[in-house]
C-alpha cells in the first residue's frame, strides 16, 4: 500500500525567491527537495509539467522563453532573512543595483531609509544629488516572459521630506505645462525651488529639526 500522512504534516515547498518574500532565505549548500519545470508556450501561456506542488503557482522568472527549472525547498532548509539597514549613510542594494520591496510593503523597507513611491523619484534624486536606489516591487508579464517591475526608490530617511516636496512640485509643474507652454519660466521656478530645498536641507542637517 501507499504511505498515509496527517494533513498537519504537509509541507509547502517554495523557491528561493518565494522564501525571500517571506523574509527567509535558503541556507548555503542546501539541496532542493524537488525540481519543477515551467514552459512558455508559443501562445505566451505558461504551463508547468510538475505535479502536486502547491508552490508551483508562482515561480522564479526567466526571460529566455525556454524551459525553466525551479528548485523548491522546505522551511527546515531556511533561516530568517534580516533586511540590511542603512549604515554610514550607504543605502543597501542587491547585485542588480536595486532593492526588493515586494508589493511595496513597508515591512521590507530598510531601517534608516524612506520609500518614495513615485516614477519621478529617480529624476528628482538625480537633480538634487541625493543617494537613491530603485525599488523592485515584483515581476510582470511581458510577451509571455516575466520582467522586473520597478516603482520609485529608497533614499536616506533624512532626505524623505525634501524628496516628497520636490516630487509634489514636479507633479504641479507637469500640470502647469499642460495649461501653460511657458517652459522657460517653469524651469526657472524649478531651479529656484531646488536651491530653496537644498538650503532648507542644509539648515536641517546643521541645526536639526
mmCIF file of C-alpha atoms in Angstrom:
data_model
loop_
_atom_site.group_PDB
_atom_site.id
_atom_site.type_symbol
_atom_site.label_atom_id
_atom_site.label_comp_id
_atom_site.label_asym_id
_atom_site.label_seq_id
_atom_site.Cartn_x
_atom_site.Cartn_y
_atom_site.Cartn_z
ATOM 1 C CA UNK A 1 0.000 0.000 0.000
ATOM 2 C CA UNK A 2 0.888 3.680 -0.013
ATOM 3 C CA UNK A 3 2.057 5.742 2.941
ATOM 4 C CA UNK A 4 -0.611 7.940 4.530
ATOM 5 C CA UNK A 5 0.292 11.174 6.377
ATOM 6 C CA UNK A 6 -1.634 13.615 8.537
ATOM 7 C CA UNK A 7 -2.639 16.909 6.874
ATOM 8 C CA UNK A 8 -0.720 18.902 9.508
ATOM 9 C CA UNK A 9 2.485 17.189 8.400
ATOM 10 C CA UNK A 10 2.125 18.543 4.879
ATOM 11 C CA UNK A 11 4.933 20.915 3.916
ATOM 12 C CA UNK A 12 4.638 23.583 1.215
ATOM 13 C CA UNK A 13 7.778 23.865 -0.879
ATOM 14 C CA UNK A 14 8.878 27.243 -2.200
ATOM 15 C CA UNK A 15 11.555 28.667 -4.470
ATOM 16 C CA UNK A 16 14.358 30.871 -3.163
ATOM 17 C CA UNK A 17 12.506 33.928 -4.425
ATOM 18 C CA UNK A 18 9.312 32.914 -2.662
ATOM 19 C CA UNK A 19 11.181 32.335 0.601
ATOM 20 C CA UNK A 20 12.768 35.795 0.338
ATOM 21 C CA UNK A 21 9.290 37.270 0.122
ATOM 22 C CA UNK A 22 8.582 35.515 3.439
ATOM 23 C CA UNK A 23 11.715 37.143 4.931
ATOM 24 C CA UNK A 24 13.544 33.828 4.936
ATOM 25 C CA UNK A 25 16.430 32.577 2.808
ATOM 26 C CA UNK A 26 17.678 29.142 1.854
ATOM 27 C CA UNK A 27 20.819 28.182 3.736
ATOM 28 C CA UNK A 28 24.049 27.736 1.825
ATOM 29 C CA UNK A 29 24.669 24.316 0.237
ATOM 30 C CA UNK A 30 21.063 23.144 0.736
ATOM 31 C CA UNK A 31 19.844 20.767 -1.993
ATOM 32 C CA UNK A 32 16.327 21.230 -3.416
ATOM 33 C CA UNK A 33 13.662 18.794 -2.299
ATOM 34 C CA UNK A 34 12.041 18.983 -5.706
ATOM 35 C CA UNK A 35 12.819 20.494 -9.109
ATOM 36 C CA UNK A 36 9.825 21.752 -11.052
ATOM 37 C CA UNK A 37 9.783 22.734 -14.718
ATOM 38 C CA UNK A 38 7.861 25.504 -16.444
ATOM 39 C CA UNK A 39 7.404 26.207 -20.116
ATOM 40 C CA UNK A 40 6.405 29.308 -22.035
ATOM 41 C CA UNK A 41 4.241 28.196 -24.960
ATOM 42 C CA UNK A 42 4.007 29.901 -28.335
ATOM 43 C CA UNK A 43 0.685 31.376 -27.251
ATOM 44 C CA UNK A 44 2.523 33.145 -24.373
ATOM 45 C CA UNK A 45 0.758 30.991 -21.813
ATOM 46 C CA UNK A 46 2.824 29.471 -19.036
ATOM 47 C CA UNK A 47 2.344 25.764 -18.328
ATOM 48 C CA UNK A 48 4.067 23.505 -15.830
ATOM 49 C CA UNK A 49 4.984 19.851 -16.176
ATOM 50 C CA UNK A 50 5.372 19.456 -12.406
ATOM 51 C CA UNK A 51 2.554 17.962 -10.375
ATOM 52 C CA UNK A 52 1.153 18.194 -6.830
ATOM 53 C CA UNK A 53 3.183 21.134 -5.551
ATOM 54 C CA UNK A 54 1.102 23.979 -4.143
ATOM 55 C CA UNK A 55 4.030 26.318 -4.677
ATOM 56 C CA UNK A 56 4.041 25.732 -8.433
ATOM 57 C CA UNK A 57 1.538 28.537 -8.985
ATOM 58 C CA UNK A 58 4.396 31.020 -8.777
ATOM 59 C CA UNK A 59 7.957 30.700 -9.990
ATOM 60 C CA UNK A 60 11.381 32.201 -10.334
ATOM 61 C CA UNK A 61 11.117 34.229 -13.515
ATOM 62 C CA UNK A 62 13.013 33.557 -16.680
ATOM 63 C CA UNK A 63 13.033 35.848 -19.682
ATOM 64 C CA UNK A 64 14.658 33.314 -22.037
ATOM 65 C CA UNK A 65 11.392 31.893 -23.336
ATOM 66 C CA UNK A 66 12.738 28.348 -22.807
ATOM 67 C CA UNK A 67 12.213 25.660 -20.199
ATOM 68 C CA UNK A 68 12.858 26.924 -16.692
ATOM 69 C CA UNK A 69 13.831 24.605 -13.867
ATOM 70 C CA UNK A 70 12.695 25.814 -10.462
ATOM 71 C CA UNK A 71 14.369 24.458 -7.336
ATOM 72 C CA UNK A 72 11.976 24.097 -4.406
ATOM 73 C CA UNK A 73 12.925 23.992 -0.727
ATOM 74 C CA UNK A 74 11.254 23.291 2.619
ATOM 75 C CA UNK A 75 11.081 25.620 5.598
ATOM 76 C CA UNK A 76 13.595 23.474 7.547
ATOM 77 C CA UNK A 77 16.195 24.408 4.903
ATOM 78 C CA UNK A 78 15.788 28.143 5.510
ATOM 79 C CA UNK A 79 16.787 30.748 8.052
ATOM 80 C CA UNK A 80 15.457 34.166 8.998
ATOM 81 C CA UNK A 81 16.451 36.827 6.493
ATOM 82 C CA UNK A 82 17.462 40.097 8.126
ATOM 83 C CA UNK A 83 16.813 43.153 5.990
ATOM 84 C CA UNK A 84 20.037 45.117 5.766
ATOM 85 C CA UNK A 85 19.804 48.513 7.437
ATOM 86 C CA UNK A 86 21.375 51.777 6.308
ATOM 87 C CA UNK A 87 24.928 52.044 7.600
ATOM 88 C CA UNK A 88 27.217 55.077 7.321
ATOM 89 C CA UNK A 89 24.656 56.734 5.028
ATOM 90 C CA UNK A 90 25.023 53.898 2.498
ATOM 91 C CA UNK A 91 21.745 52.555 1.104
ATOM 92 C CA UNK A 92 21.650 48.757 0.791
ATOM 93 C CA UNK A 93 21.114 47.181 -2.625
ATOM 94 C CA UNK A 94 21.423 43.805 -4.312
ATOM 95 C CA UNK A 95 23.757 42.670 -7.091
ATOM 96 C CA UNK A 96 21.441 44.260 -9.660
ATOM 97 C CA UNK A 97 21.676 47.699 -8.093
ATOM 98 C CA UNK A 98 18.118 47.741 -6.744
ATOM 99 C CA UNK A 99 16.374 46.689 -3.546
ATOM 100 C CA UNK A 100 13.492 44.247 -3.147
ATOM 101 C CA UNK A 101 10.386 45.713 -1.515
ATOM 102 C CA UNK A 102 7.797 43.173 -2.577
ATOM 103 C CA UNK A 103 4.406 44.679 -3.465
ATOM 104 C CA UNK A 104 5.646 47.956 -1.954
ATOM 105 C CA UNK A 105 5.068 46.714 1.602
ATOM 106 C CA UNK A 106 6.641 48.686 4.453
ATOM 107 C CA UNK A 107 7.913 45.513 6.132
ATOM 108 C CA UNK A 108 10.687 45.273 3.512
ATOM 109 C CA UNK A 109 11.942 48.876 3.882
ATOM 110 C CA UNK A 110 15.424 49.008 5.475
ATOM 111 C CA UNK A 111 15.794 50.813 8.783
ATOM 112 C CA UNK A 112 17.110 54.327 8.194
ATOM 113 C CA UNK A 113 15.616 54.563 4.698
ATOM 114 C CA UNK A 114 12.405 56.005 3.263
ATOM 115 C CA UNK A 115 10.485 54.641 0.291
ATOM 116 C CA UNK A 116 9.444 57.276 -2.264
ATOM 117 C CA UNK A 117 6.577 55.815 -4.302
ATOM 118 C CA UNK A 118 6.811 57.835 -7.484
ATOM 119 C CA UNK A 119 8.044 57.262 -11.013
ATOM 120 C CA UNK A 120 9.651 60.702 -10.774
ATOM 121 C CA UNK A 121 11.714 59.799 -7.715
ATOM 122 C CA UNK A 122 14.886 58.873 -9.628
ATOM 123 C CA UNK A 123 14.878 62.094 -11.671
ATOM 124 C CA UNK A 124 14.272 64.178 -8.547
ATOM 125 C CA UNK A 125 17.052 62.450 -6.595
ATOM 126 C CA UNK A 126 19.460 62.903 -9.519
ATOM 127 C CA UNK A 127 18.660 66.617 -9.789
ATOM 128 C CA UNK A 128 19.134 67.123 -6.050
ATOM 129 C CA UNK A 129 22.252 64.943 -5.805
ATOM 130 C CA UNK A 130 20.567 62.654 -3.257
ATOM 131 C CA UNK A 131 21.626 58.978 -2.924
ATOM 132 C CA UNK A 132 18.935 56.759 -4.458
ATOM 133 C CA UNK A 133 18.319 53.043 -5.000
ATOM 134 C CA UNK A 134 15.490 51.838 -7.312
ATOM 135 C CA UNK A 135 12.867 49.557 -5.775
ATOM 136 C CA UNK A 136 11.862 46.192 -7.234
ATOM 137 C CA UNK A 137 8.239 45.525 -6.229
ATOM 138 C CA UNK A 138 7.729 42.329 -8.235
ATOM 139 C CA UNK A 139 7.585 40.956 -11.759
ATOM 140 C CA UNK A 140 5.119 41.496 -14.572
ATOM 141 C CA UNK A 141 4.307 39.581 -17.731
ATOM 142 C CA UNK A 142 5.635 40.964 -20.989
ATOM 143 C CA UNK A 143 5.014 38.919 -24.124
ATOM 144 C CA UNK A 144 4.880 35.680 -22.145
ATOM 145 C CA UNK A 145 8.063 36.433 -20.207
ATOM 146 C CA UNK A 146 8.401 37.917 -16.737
ATOM 147 C CA UNK A 147 10.368 41.119 -16.333
ATOM 148 C CA UNK A 148 11.280 43.129 -13.222
ATOM 149 C CA UNK A 149 8.781 45.785 -12.166
ATOM 150 C CA UNK A 150 10.415 48.860 -10.649
ATOM 151 C CA UNK A 151 8.471 51.509 -8.749
ATOM 152 C CA UNK A 152 10.129 54.503 -7.102
ATOM 153 C CA UNK A 153 13.106 54.055 -4.847
ATOM 154 C CA UNK A 154 14.570 54.478 -1.383
ATOM 155 C CA UNK A 155 16.517 57.430 -0.008
ATOM 156 C CA UNK A 156 18.030 58.225 3.351
ATOM 157 C CA UNK A 157 15.351 58.910 5.945
ATOM 158 C CA UNK A 158 16.558 62.473 6.455
ATOM 159 C CA UNK A 159 16.002 63.174 2.750
ATOM 160 C CA UNK A 160 12.397 61.959 2.761
ATOM 161 C CA UNK A 161 10.735 65.351 3.195
ATOM 162 C CA UNK A 162 12.829 67.178 0.619
ATOM 163 C CA UNK A 163 12.114 64.362 -1.875
ATOM 164 C CA UNK A 164 8.392 64.475 -1.204
ATOM 165 C CA UNK A 165 8.388 68.265 -1.611
ATOM 166 C CA UNK A 166 10.271 68.051 -4.897
ATOM 167 C CA UNK A 167 8.072 65.239 -6.280
ATOM 168 C CA UNK A 168 4.979 67.242 -5.388
ATOM 169 C CA UNK A 169 6.425 70.252 -7.164
ATOM 170 C CA UNK A 170 7.249 68.205 -10.272
ATOM 171 C CA UNK A 171 3.661 66.985 -10.397
ATOM 172 C CA UNK A 172 2.484 70.579 -10.147
ATOM 173 C CA UNK A 173 4.910 71.617 -12.898
ATOM 174 C CA UNK A 174 3.589 68.852 -15.158
ATOM 175 C CA UNK A 175 0.056 70.079 -14.696
ATOM 176 C CA UNK A 176 1.141 73.652 -15.307
ATOM 177 C CA UNK A 177 2.902 72.693 -18.540
ATOM 178 C CA UNK A 178 -0.330 71.175 -19.760
ATOM 179 C CA UNK A 179 -2.032 74.550 -19.377
ATOM 180 C CA UNK A 180 0.895 76.881 -19.881
ATOM 181 C CA UNK A 181 3.592 76.434 -22.513
ATOM 182 C CA UNK A 182 5.993 78.899 -20.922
ATOM 183 C CA UNK A 183 8.576 76.229 -20.235
ATOM 184 C CA UNK A 184 11.463 78.606 -19.650
ATOM 185 C CA UNK A 185 9.633 80.300 -16.801
ATOM 186 C CA UNK A 186 8.747 76.908 -15.301
ATOM 187 C CA UNK A 187 12.388 75.774 -15.451
ATOM 188 C CA UNK A 188 13.437 78.931 -13.651
ATOM 189 C CA UNK A 189 10.902 78.199 -10.911
ATOM 190 C CA UNK A 190 12.209 74.631 -10.678
ATOM 191 C CA UNK A 191 15.797 75.823 -10.243
ATOM 192 C CA UNK A 192 14.735 78.294 -7.568
ATOM 193 C CA UNK A 193 12.844 75.584 -5.719
ATOM 194 C CA UNK A 194 15.804 73.194 -5.874
ATOM 195 C CA UNK A 195 18.052 75.876 -4.372
ATOM 196 C CA UNK A 196 15.470 76.569 -1.665
ATOM 197 C CA UNK A 197 15.101 72.864 -0.842
ATOM 198 C CA UNK A 198 18.851 72.329 -0.709
ATOM 199 C CA UNK A 199 19.268 75.333 1.588
ATOM 200 C CA UNK A 200 16.476 74.039 3.799
ATOM 201 C CA UNK A 201 18.088 70.598 3.968
ATOM 202 C CA UNK A 202 21.465 72.162 4.822
ATOM 203 C CA UNK A 203 19.834 74.017 7.719
ATOM 204 C CA UNK A 204 18.173 70.805 8.908
ATOM 205 C CA UNK A 205 21.464 68.921 8.794
ATOM 206 C CA UNK A 206 23.255 71.700 10.648
ATOM 207 C CA UNK A 207 20.691 72.660 13.289
ATOM 208 C CA UNK A 208 18.337 69.656 13.293
ATOM 209 C CA UNK A 209 14.553 69.746 13.067
#
